[in-house]
Amino acid sequence: MSYLLSKAKSDNVDGHIQNITPESANWDYVGFEVVELTDGQKLTQESNELELCVVIVGGKANAKSGEQQWSDIGDRKGPFERTPPYAIFVGRNQAFEIEAIGNLELAICKAPAKTDRPARLITPAQLSYISRGHGTNERLVCNIVFGEDDADSLLVVEVITPDGNWSSYPPHKHDTDNGETESQLEETYYHRINPSQGFAFQRVYTDDRSIDETMSVEDKDVVMVPKGYHPVGAPHGYELYYLNVMAGPDRRWVFNNDPDHDWIMEYKK
Ligand SMILES: O=C[C@H](O)[C@@H](O)[C@H](O)CC(=O)O
């Protein structure tokens, strides 16, 4: 199995099915957890020196952070309803508690904070899905934490790739801190597949092929992209959702397409 692929754990004790840390990924910025809770179960965490975005991938919850409380948040059963999610942004040195109402799937996106920011609820009304690409390269993109003032280093986005389509395509990279021409961002992909017995493919490769990993991705797997291009393909019959977390030394999303495949930007079939 590829060293860039993390399979979902089924033997978890505390609900964690994924737990990627900078240490486990052998990088510097991005942390990512997925926790599945059942009715009445609670999860409490402290952000310490990090900023967090807790995304309700599916289900409902009550949550609080400091003086703030949010009741009955989450209005999609799972990620394929084409409805933007609820999420909670938690700044550094704060705690949050979340309690499941029924089954709850949570993604906890983490990156280093530089300033103090208050906790805030992000609602579906503040977000929207936009279509990107043409033909079999069309996919739906929802930026969750992406605005200029949204965070110190976190970038969080979710993407639905219809069955038979490609996304993160043509292949692009953001691995070099190079002024205005490219930014350096580590990235995780948390994949969900509908129906869940399906699979998808993701390739991660660099120009010099010092990395060239092609992975069969199954439901709830995480792919780590330390650097390089990272296109994804969804087979006929299996629609694909993924949640991306990106962070690096600067909060800028500036990417470059693989020059060999950049012509696809103009391909309108
Ligand atoms: O760099 C960004 C990520 O790789 C994805 O969010 C990607 O941009 C999604 C897409 O365009 O298909």
PDB file of C-alpha atoms and ligand atoms in Angstrom:
ATOM      1  CA  MET A   1       0.000   0.000   0.000  1.00  0.00           C
ATOM      2  CA  SER A   2       1.201   3.478  -0.782  1.00  0.00           C
ATOM      3  CA  TYR A   3       2.788   5.527   1.995  1.00  0.00           C
ATOM      4  CA  LEU A   4       0.530   8.399   0.883  1.00  0.00           C
ATOM      5  CA  LEU A   5      -2.686   6.450   1.586  1.00  0.00           C
ATOM      6  CA  SER A   6      -4.345   6.154   5.015  1.00  0.00           C
ATOM      7  CA  LYS A   7      -7.105   3.538   5.248  1.00  0.00           C
ATOM      8  CA  ALA A   8     -10.055   4.181   7.563  1.00  0.00           C
ATOM      9  CA  LYS A   9      -9.656   2.424  10.922  1.00  0.00           C
ATOM     10  CA  SER A  10     -12.498   0.106  11.898  1.00  0.00           C
ATOM     11  CA  ASP A  11     -10.998  -0.890  15.289  1.00  0.00           C
ATOM     12  CA  ASN A  12     -11.139   2.601  16.773  1.00  0.00           C
ATOM     13  CA  VAL A  13     -12.055   3.053  20.432  1.00  0.00           C
ATOM     14  CA  ASP A  14     -12.897   6.751  20.549  1.00  0.00           C
ATOM     15  CA  GLY A  15     -14.658   7.141  17.202  1.00  0.00           C
ATOM     16  CA  HIS A  16     -11.545   8.188  15.259  1.00  0.00           C
ATOM     17  CA  ILE A  17     -11.418   6.527  11.858  1.00  0.00           C
ATOM     18  CA  GLN A  18      -8.661   8.838  10.601  1.00  0.00           C
ATOM     19  CA  ASN A  19      -5.980  10.725  12.496  1.00  0.00           C
ATOM     20  CA  ILE A  20      -3.316  12.388  10.361  1.00  0.00           C
ATOM     21  CA  THR A  21      -0.799  14.518  12.245  1.00  0.00           C
ATOM     22  CA  PRO A  22       2.194  16.463  10.877  1.00  0.00           C
ATOM     23  CA  GLU A  23       4.373  13.800  12.546  1.00  0.00           C
ATOM     24  CA  SER A  24       2.538  10.834  10.971  1.00  0.00           C
ATOM     25  CA  ALA A  25       2.467  12.507   7.548  1.00  0.00           C
ATOM     26  CA  ASN A  26       6.077  13.645   7.886  1.00  0.00           C
ATOM     27  CA  TRP A  27       5.259  17.236   7.069  1.00  0.00           C
ATOM     28  CA  ASP A  28       4.843  20.550   8.852  1.00  0.00           C
ATOM     29  CA  TYR A  29       1.373  22.090   8.682  1.00  0.00           C
ATOM     30  CA  VAL A  30      -1.766  20.003   8.075  1.00  0.00           C
ATOM     31  CA  GLY A  31      -3.547  17.834  10.633  1.00  0.00           C
ATOM     32  CA  PHE A  32      -6.762  15.982   9.841  1.00  0.00           C
ATOM     33  CA  GLU A  33      -9.094  13.741  11.842  1.00  0.00           C
ATOM     34  CA  VAL A  34     -12.383  12.025  11.121  1.00  0.00           C
ATOM     35  CA  VAL A  35     -14.553  10.999  14.057  1.00  0.00           C
ATOM     36  CA  GLU A  36     -17.791   9.009  13.958  1.00  0.00           C
ATOM     37  CA  LEU A  37     -20.050   9.434  16.976  1.00  0.00           C
ATOM     38  CA  THR A  38     -23.383   7.871  17.878  1.00  0.00           C
ATOM     39  CA  ASP A  39     -26.370   9.527  19.552  1.00  0.00           C
ATOM     40  CA  GLY A  40     -25.391  11.319  22.757  1.00  0.00           C
ATOM     41  CA  GLN A  41     -21.627  10.755  22.376  1.00  0.00           C
ATOM     42  CA  LYS A  42     -19.463  13.816  22.949  1.00  0.00           C
ATOM     43  CA  LEU A  43     -16.093  14.926  21.669  1.00  0.00           C
ATOM     44  CA  THR A  44     -14.058  17.645  23.372  1.00  0.00           C
ATOM     45  CA  GLN A  45     -10.798  19.063  22.071  1.00  0.00           C
ATOM     46  CA  GLU A  46      -8.525  22.012  22.709  1.00  0.00           C
ATOM     47  CA  SER A  47      -6.966  23.842  19.807  1.00  0.00           C
ATOM     48  CA  ASN A  48      -3.799  24.950  21.666  1.00  0.00           C
ATOM     49  CA  GLU A  49      -1.501  26.587  19.092  1.00  0.00           C
ATOM     50  CA  LEU A  50      -3.622  25.455  16.128  1.00  0.00           C
ATOM     51  CA  GLU A  51      -6.742  26.742  14.388  1.00  0.00           C
ATOM     52  CA  LEU A  52      -9.440  24.169  13.641  1.00  0.00           C
ATOM     53  CA  CYS A  53     -12.342  23.813  11.258  1.00  0.00           C
ATOM     54  CA  VAL A  54     -14.793  21.147  12.436  1.00  0.00           C
ATOM     55  CA  VAL A  55     -16.886  20.130   9.426  1.00  0.00           C
ATOM     56  CA  ILE A  56     -20.141  18.238   9.934  1.00  0.00           C
ATOM     57  CA  VAL A  57     -19.790  15.832   7.027  1.00  0.00           C
ATOM     58  CA  GLY A  58     -23.098  14.201   7.905  1.00  0.00           C
ATOM     59  CA  GLY A  59     -25.578  14.222  10.786  1.00  0.00           C
ATOM     60  CA  LYS A  60     -26.667  16.674  13.472  1.00  0.00           C
ATOM     61  CA  ALA A  61     -25.086  18.001  16.647  1.00  0.00           C
ATOM     62  CA  ASN A  62     -25.126  20.423  19.525  1.00  0.00           C
ATOM     63  CA  ALA A  63     -21.861  22.277  19.969  1.00  0.00           C
ATOM     64  CA  LYS A  64     -20.206  24.881  22.137  1.00  0.00           C
ATOM     65  CA  SER A  65     -16.962  26.803  22.304  1.00  0.00           C
ATOM     66  CA  GLY A  66     -16.342  29.227  25.178  1.00  0.00           C
ATOM     67  CA  GLU A  67     -19.502  31.256  25.735  1.00  0.00           C
ATOM     68  CA  GLN A  68     -21.006  30.314  22.381  1.00  0.00           C
ATOM     69  CA  GLN A  69     -23.504  27.495  21.938  1.00  0.00           C
ATOM     70  CA  TRP A  70     -25.105  26.152  18.789  1.00  0.00           C
ATOM     71  CA  SER A  71     -28.060  23.759  18.907  1.00  0.00           C
ATOM     72  CA  ASP A  72     -29.226  21.288  16.311  1.00  0.00           C
ATOM     73  CA  ILE A  73     -26.645  22.142  13.634  1.00  0.00           C
ATOM     74  CA  GLY A  74     -26.175  20.009  10.534  1.00  0.00           C
ATOM     75  CA  ASP A  75     -28.861  19.497   7.932  1.00  0.00           C
ATOM     76  CA  ARG A  76     -27.515  16.830   5.630  1.00  0.00           C
ATOM     77  CA  LYS A  77     -27.433  13.087   6.273  1.00  0.00           C
ATOM     78  CA  GLY A  78     -24.219  12.690   4.313  1.00  0.00           C
ATOM     79  CA  PRO A  79     -21.962  14.510   1.867  1.00  0.00           C
ATOM     80  CA  PHE A  80     -23.764  13.638  -1.381  1.00  0.00           C
ATOM     81  CA  GLU A  81     -26.851  15.827  -0.916  1.00  0.00           C
ATOM     82  CA  ARG A  82     -25.265  18.785  -2.771  1.00  0.00           C
ATOM     83  CA  THR A  83     -26.007  20.990   0.221  1.00  0.00           C
ATOM     84  CA  PRO A  84     -23.101  22.903   1.791  1.00  0.00           C
ATOM     85  CA  PRO A  85     -22.138  21.760   5.293  1.00  0.00           C
ATOM     86  CA  TYR A  86     -22.261  23.336   8.714  1.00  0.00           C
ATOM     87  CA  ALA A  87     -18.806  23.880  10.184  1.00  0.00           C
ATOM     88  CA  ILE A  88     -17.288  25.481  13.264  1.00  0.00           C
ATOM     89  CA  PHE A  89     -14.087  27.492  13.121  1.00  0.00           C
ATOM     90  CA  VAL A  90     -12.139  27.373  16.387  1.00  0.00           C
ATOM     91  CA  GLY A  91      -9.215  29.764  16.868  1.00  0.00           C
ATOM     92  CA  ARG A  92      -6.094  28.994  18.888  1.00  0.00           C
ATOM     93  CA  ASN A  93      -6.171  28.331  22.636  1.00  0.00           C
ATOM     94  CA  GLN A  94      -9.873  27.508  22.699  1.00  0.00           C
ATOM     95  CA  ALA A  95     -11.832  24.360  23.410  1.00  0.00           C
ATOM     96  CA  PHE A  96     -14.867  22.988  21.673  1.00  0.00           C
ATOM     97  CA  GLU A  97     -17.370  20.319  22.624  1.00  0.00           C
ATOM     98  CA  ILE A  98     -19.702  18.622  20.217  1.00  0.00           C
ATOM     99  CA  GLU A  99     -22.493  16.172  21.038  1.00  0.00           C
ATOM    100  CA  ALA A 100     -24.025  13.881  18.428  1.00  0.00           C
ATOM    101  CA  ILE A 101     -27.764  13.891  17.791  1.00  0.00           C
ATOM    102  CA  GLY A 102     -28.041  10.509  16.078  1.00  0.00           C
ATOM    103  CA  ASN A 103     -25.086   9.325  13.993  1.00  0.00           C
ATOM    104  CA  LEU A 104     -22.527  12.049  13.346  1.00  0.00           C
ATOM    105  CA  GLU A 105     -19.531  12.163  10.990  1.00  0.00           C
ATOM    106  CA  LEU A 106     -17.099  14.943  11.816  1.00  0.00           C
ATOM    107  CA  ALA A 107     -13.932  16.054  10.079  1.00  0.00           C
ATOM    108  CA  ILE A 108     -11.484  18.103  12.121  1.00  0.00           C
ATOM    109  CA  CYS A 109      -9.158  20.157   9.935  1.00  0.00           C
ATOM    110  CA  LYS A 110      -6.070  21.598  11.637  1.00  0.00           C
ATOM    111  CA  ALA A 111      -3.244  23.998  10.855  1.00  0.00           C
ATOM    112  CA  PRO A 112      -0.997  26.390  12.785  1.00  0.00           C
ATOM    113  CA  ALA A 113      -2.588  29.653  13.978  1.00  0.00           C
ATOM    114  CA  LYS A 114      -0.759  32.965  14.054  1.00  0.00           C
ATOM    115  CA  THR A 115      -3.374  35.208  15.718  1.00  0.00           C
ATOM    116  CA  ASP A 116      -6.343  34.923  18.095  1.00  0.00           C
ATOM    117  CA  ARG A 117      -9.639  34.476  16.305  1.00  0.00           C
ATOM    118  CA  PRO A 118     -13.038  33.932  17.949  1.00  0.00           C
ATOM    119  CA  ALA A 119     -14.900  30.697  17.376  1.00  0.00           C
ATOM    120  CA  ARG A 120     -17.647  31.031  14.770  1.00  0.00           C
ATOM    121  CA  LEU A 121     -20.346  28.937  13.176  1.00  0.00           C
ATOM    122  CA  ILE A 122     -20.192  28.573   9.388  1.00  0.00           C
ATOM    123  CA  THR A 123     -23.650  27.876   7.963  1.00  0.00           C
ATOM    124  CA  PRO A 124     -24.797  26.483   4.601  1.00  0.00           C
ATOM    125  CA  ALA A 125     -26.395  29.887   3.872  1.00  0.00           C
ATOM    126  CA  GLN A 126     -22.888  31.430   3.808  1.00  0.00           C
ATOM    127  CA  LEU A 127     -21.573  28.821   1.344  1.00  0.00           C
ATOM    128  CA  SER A 128     -22.421  27.605  -2.130  1.00  0.00           C
ATOM    129  CA  TYR A 129     -21.493  24.935  -4.616  1.00  0.00           C
ATOM    130  CA  ILE A 130     -20.055  26.167  -7.902  1.00  0.00           C
ATOM    131  CA  SER A 131     -19.429  24.152 -11.022  1.00  0.00           C
ATOM    132  CA  ARG A 132     -15.829  23.946 -12.310  1.00  0.00           C
ATOM    133  CA  GLY A 133     -14.629  22.371 -15.580  1.00  0.00           C
ATOM    134  CA  HIS A 134     -16.376  21.068 -18.704  1.00  0.00           C
ATOM    135  CA  GLY A 135     -17.807  17.734 -19.837  1.00  0.00           C
ATOM    136  CA  THR A 136     -16.224  14.799 -18.018  1.00  0.00           C
ATOM    137  CA  ASN A 137     -14.039  17.264 -16.116  1.00  0.00           C
ATOM    138  CA  GLU A 138     -17.013  19.012 -14.485  1.00  0.00           C
ATOM    139  CA  ARG A 139     -17.249  18.883 -10.690  1.00  0.00           C
ATOM    140  CA  LEU A 140     -18.922  20.853  -7.896  1.00  0.00           C
ATOM    141  CA  VAL A 141     -16.745  22.842  -5.517  1.00  0.00           C
ATOM    142  CA  CYS A 142     -17.736  24.367  -2.162  1.00  0.00           C
ATOM    143  CA  ASN A 143     -15.186  26.592  -0.429  1.00  0.00           C
ATOM    144  CA  ILE A 144     -15.721  26.299   3.337  1.00  0.00           C
ATOM    145  CA  VAL A 145     -12.751  28.237   4.732  1.00  0.00           C
ATOM    146  CA  PHE A 146     -11.229  29.976   1.755  1.00  0.00           C
ATOM    147  CA  GLY A 147     -11.921  33.736   1.996  1.00  0.00           C
ATOM    148  CA  GLU A 148      -8.993  36.096   2.522  1.00  0.00           C
ATOM    149  CA  ASP A 149      -9.832  36.829   6.173  1.00  0.00           C
ATOM    150  CA  ASP A 150     -11.274  33.439   7.088  1.00  0.00           C
ATOM    151  CA  ALA A 151      -8.198  31.993   8.842  1.00  0.00           C
ATOM    152  CA  ASP A 152      -4.461  32.350   9.421  1.00  0.00           C
ATOM    153  CA  SER A 153      -3.375  29.273   7.495  1.00  0.00           C
ATOM    154  CA  LEU A 154      -6.276  26.862   6.988  1.00  0.00           C
ATOM    155  CA  LEU A 155      -7.871  26.367   3.571  1.00  0.00           C
ATOM    156  CA  VAL A 156     -10.834  23.954   3.555  1.00  0.00           C
ATOM    157  CA  VAL A 157     -12.883  22.978   0.512  1.00  0.00           C
ATOM    158  CA  GLU A 158     -15.189  20.119  -0.458  1.00  0.00           C
ATOM    159  CA  VAL A 159     -15.698  18.754  -3.945  1.00  0.00           C
ATOM    160  CA  ILE A 160     -18.258  16.392  -5.505  1.00  0.00           C
ATOM    161  CA  THR A 161     -17.051  14.625  -8.632  1.00  0.00           C
ATOM    162  CA  PRO A 162     -19.926  13.027 -10.597  1.00  0.00           C
ATOM    163  CA  ASP A 163     -19.430   9.383 -11.555  1.00  0.00           C
ATOM    164  CA  GLY A 164     -17.290   8.995 -14.651  1.00  0.00           C
ATOM    165  CA  ASN A 165     -15.677  12.429 -14.185  1.00  0.00           C
ATOM    166  CA  TRP A 166     -12.276  13.756 -13.241  1.00  0.00           C
ATOM    167  CA  SER A 167     -11.377  16.475 -10.756  1.00  0.00           C
ATOM    168  CA  SER A 168      -8.270  18.244  -9.542  1.00  0.00           C
ATOM    169  CA  TYR A 169      -7.703  17.987 -13.272  1.00  0.00           C
ATOM    170  CA  PRO A 170      -5.819  18.907 -15.378  1.00  0.00           C
ATOM    171  CA  PRO A 171      -3.208  17.892 -12.815  1.00  0.00           C
ATOM    172  CA  HIS A 172      -1.993  20.842 -10.762  1.00  0.00           C
ATOM    173  CA  LYS A 173       0.533  21.384  -8.001  1.00  0.00           C
ATOM    174  CA  HIS A 174       1.149  23.911  -5.246  1.00  0.00           C
ATOM    175  CA  ASP A 175       4.399  22.821  -3.642  1.00  0.00           C
ATOM    176  CA  THR A 176       6.855  25.677  -4.153  1.00  0.00           C
ATOM    177  CA  ASP A 177       6.881  28.955  -2.250  1.00  0.00           C
ATOM    178  CA  ASN A 178       7.680  31.075  -5.271  1.00  0.00           C
ATOM    179  CA  GLY A 179       6.432  34.647  -4.872  1.00  0.00           C
ATOM    180  CA  GLU A 180       3.288  35.292  -6.866  1.00  0.00           C
ATOM    181  CA  THR A 181       3.746  32.338  -9.225  1.00  0.00           C
ATOM    182  CA  GLU A 182       3.115  29.393  -6.858  1.00  0.00           C
ATOM    183  CA  SER A 183       2.420  28.708  -3.200  1.00  0.00           C
ATOM    184  CA  GLN A 184       3.544  25.831  -1.006  1.00  0.00           C
ATOM    185  CA  LEU A 185       0.609  23.939   0.472  1.00  0.00           C
ATOM    186  CA  GLU A 186       0.417  20.450   1.930  1.00  0.00           C
ATOM    187  CA  GLU A 187      -2.950  18.844   1.288  1.00  0.00           C
ATOM    188  CA  THR A 188      -5.155  15.995   2.543  1.00  0.00           C
ATOM    189  CA  TYR A 189      -7.977  14.391   0.577  1.00  0.00           C
ATOM    190  CA  TYR A 190     -10.712  12.690   2.640  1.00  0.00           C
ATOM    191  CA  HIS A 191     -12.615  10.555   0.142  1.00  0.00           C
ATOM    192  CA  ARG A 192     -16.228   9.361   0.351  1.00  0.00           C
ATOM    193  CA  ILE A 193     -17.750   7.205  -2.367  1.00  0.00           C
ATOM    194  CA  ASN A 194     -21.394   6.666  -3.290  1.00  0.00           C
ATOM    195  CA  PRO A 195     -22.355   3.834  -3.255  1.00  0.00           C
ATOM    196  CA  SER A 196     -19.801   3.023  -0.609  1.00  0.00           C
ATOM    197  CA  GLN A 197     -18.445  -0.218  -2.082  1.00  0.00           C
ATOM    198  CA  GLY A 198     -17.011   1.800  -4.971  1.00  0.00           C
ATOM    199  CA  PHE A 199     -13.517   3.079  -5.594  1.00  0.00           C
ATOM    200  CA  ALA A 200     -11.702   5.939  -7.265  1.00  0.00           C
ATOM    201  CA  PHE A 201      -8.139   6.595  -8.376  1.00  0.00           C
ATOM    202  CA  GLN A 202      -5.745   9.308  -7.342  1.00  0.00           C
ATOM    203  CA  ARG A 203      -2.232   9.842  -8.664  1.00  0.00           C
ATOM    204  CA  VAL A 204       0.368  11.947  -6.849  1.00  0.00           C
ATOM    205  CA  TYR A 205       3.493  12.680  -8.890  1.00  0.00           C
ATOM    206  CA  THR A 206       6.280  15.213  -9.282  1.00  0.00           C
ATOM    207  CA  ASP A 207       8.011  16.433 -12.457  1.00  0.00           C
ATOM    208  CA  ASP A 208      11.110  14.360 -11.659  1.00  0.00           C
ATOM    209  CA  ARG A 209       8.936  11.364 -10.631  1.00  0.00           C
ATOM    210  CA  SER A 210      10.690  11.168  -7.248  1.00  0.00           C
ATOM    211  CA  ILE A 211       7.056  10.758  -6.190  1.00  0.00           C
ATOM    212  CA  ASP A 212       4.816   8.780  -8.552  1.00  0.00           C
ATOM    213  CA  GLU A 213       2.090   6.978  -6.617  1.00  0.00           C
ATOM    214  CA  THR A 214      -1.210   5.867  -8.146  1.00  0.00           C
ATOM    215  CA  MET A 215      -3.688   4.816  -5.493  1.00  0.00           C
ATOM    216  CA  SER A 216      -6.965   2.892  -5.499  1.00  0.00           C
ATOM    217  CA  VAL A 217      -9.023   4.900  -3.081  1.00  0.00           C
ATOM    218  CA  GLU A 218     -11.936   3.446  -1.125  1.00  0.00           C
ATOM    219  CA  ASP A 219     -14.647   5.028   1.009  1.00  0.00           C
ATOM    220  CA  LYS A 220     -13.256   7.030   3.981  1.00  0.00           C
ATOM    221  CA  ASP A 221      -9.613   6.789   2.859  1.00  0.00           C
ATOM    222  CA  VAL A 222      -7.301   9.772   3.154  1.00  0.00           C
ATOM    223  CA  VAL A 223      -4.655  10.594   0.551  1.00  0.00           C
ATOM    224  CA  MET A 224      -1.760  12.802   1.642  1.00  0.00           C
ATOM    225  CA  VAL A 225      -0.241  15.164  -0.902  1.00  0.00           C
ATOM    226  CA  PRO A 226       3.082  16.451   0.428  1.00  0.00           C
ATOM    227  CA  LYS A 227       3.932  17.852  -3.001  1.00  0.00           C
ATOM    228  CA  GLY A 228       3.350  17.254  -6.687  1.00  0.00           C
ATOM    229  CA  TYR A 229       0.358  16.982  -9.011  1.00  0.00           C
ATOM    230  CA  HIS A 230      -2.679  15.133  -7.626  1.00  0.00           C
ATOM    231  CA  PRO A 231      -5.473  14.383 -10.140  1.00  0.00           C
ATOM    232  CA  VAL A 232      -8.489  12.218  -9.264  1.00  0.00           C
ATOM    233  CA  GLY A 233     -10.752  10.019 -11.414  1.00  0.00           C
ATOM    234  CA  ALA A 234     -14.182   8.599 -10.444  1.00  0.00           C
ATOM    235  CA  PRO A 235     -15.355   5.475 -12.330  1.00  0.00           C
ATOM    236  CA  HIS A 236     -18.732   5.134 -14.015  1.00  0.00           C
ATOM    237  CA  GLY A 237     -21.369   4.410 -11.366  1.00  0.00           C
ATOM    238  CA  TYR A 238     -19.488   5.827  -8.372  1.00  0.00           C
ATOM    239  CA  GLU A 239     -19.774   9.473  -7.434  1.00  0.00           C
ATOM    240  CA  LEU A 240     -16.981  10.837  -5.327  1.00  0.00           C
ATOM    241  CA  TYR A 241     -16.897  13.396  -2.531  1.00  0.00           C
ATOM    242  CA  TYR A 242     -13.686  14.691  -1.022  1.00  0.00           C
ATOM    243  CA  LEU A 243     -12.819  17.184   1.654  1.00  0.00           C
ATOM    244  CA  ASN A 244      -9.515  18.992   1.179  1.00  0.00           C
ATOM    245  CA  VAL A 245      -7.412  20.640   3.852  1.00  0.00           C
ATOM    246  CA  MET A 246      -4.485  22.761   2.700  1.00  0.00           C
ATOM    247  CA  ALA A 247      -1.916  24.743   4.668  1.00  0.00           C
ATOM    248  CA  GLY A 248       1.651  25.920   4.282  1.00  0.00           C
ATOM    249  CA  PRO A 249       3.991  28.764   5.225  1.00  0.00           C
ATOM    250  CA  ASP A 250       1.720  31.373   3.592  1.00  0.00           C
ATOM    251  CA  ARG A 251      -2.045  31.293   3.164  1.00  0.00           C
ATOM    252  CA  ARG A 252      -2.148  31.652  -0.612  1.00  0.00           C
ATOM    253  CA  TRP A 253      -3.619  29.198  -3.115  1.00  0.00           C
ATOM    254  CA  VAL A 254      -1.516  29.664  -6.248  1.00  0.00           C
ATOM    255  CA  PHE A 255      -1.101  26.544  -8.348  1.00  0.00           C
ATOM    256  CA  ASN A 256       0.417  25.498 -11.654  1.00  0.00           C
ATOM    257  CA  ASN A 257      -0.896  22.874 -14.035  1.00  0.00           C
ATOM    258  CA  ASP A 258       1.390  20.142 -15.336  1.00  0.00           C
ATOM    259  CA  PRO A 259       2.641  21.762 -18.587  1.00  0.00           C
ATOM    260  CA  ASP A 260       2.155  18.426 -20.420  1.00  0.00           C
ATOM    261  CA  HIS A 261      -1.581  18.545 -19.681  1.00  0.00           C
ATOM    262  CA  ASP A 262      -2.324  22.265 -19.501  1.00  0.00           C
ATOM    263  CA  TRP A 263      -3.889  22.118 -23.001  1.00  0.00           C
ATOM    264  CA  ILE A 264      -6.872  20.370 -21.403  1.00  0.00           C
ATOM    265  CA  MET A 265      -7.937  23.752 -19.971  1.00  0.00           C
ATOM    266  CA  GLU A 266      -9.071  24.664 -23.500  1.00  0.00           C
ATOM    267  CA  TYR A 267     -10.602  21.249 -24.305  1.00  0.00           C
ATOM    268  CA  LYS A 268     -14.360  21.751 -24.321  1.00  0.00           C
ATOM    269  CA  LYS A 269     -15.673  18.309 -25.321  1.00  0.00           C
TER     270      LYS A 269
HETATM  271  O1  LIG B   1      -5.642  22.596  -4.825  1.00  0.00           O
HETATM  272  C1  LIG B   1      -6.796  22.324  -4.574  1.00  0.00           C
HETATM  273  C2  LIG B   1      -7.312  20.976  -4.475  1.00  0.00           C
HETATM  274  O2  LIG B   1      -6.442  20.101  -5.100  1.00  0.00           O
HETATM  275  C3  LIG B   1      -8.740  20.764  -4.873  1.00  0.00           C
HETATM  276  O3  LIG B   1      -9.580  21.513  -4.038  1.00  0.00           O
HETATM  277  C4  LIG B   1      -9.055  21.051  -6.318  1.00  0.00           C
HETATM  278  O4  LIG B   1      -8.806  22.364  -6.653  1.00  0.00           O
HETATM  279  C5  LIG B   1     -10.473  20.675  -6.685  1.00  0.00           C
HETATM  280  C6  LIG B   1     -10.783  20.749  -8.171  1.00  0.00           C
HETATM  281  O5  LIG B   1     -10.552  21.779  -8.792  1.00  0.00           O
HETATM  282  O6  LIG B   1     -11.245  19.757  -8.702  1.00  0.00           O
END
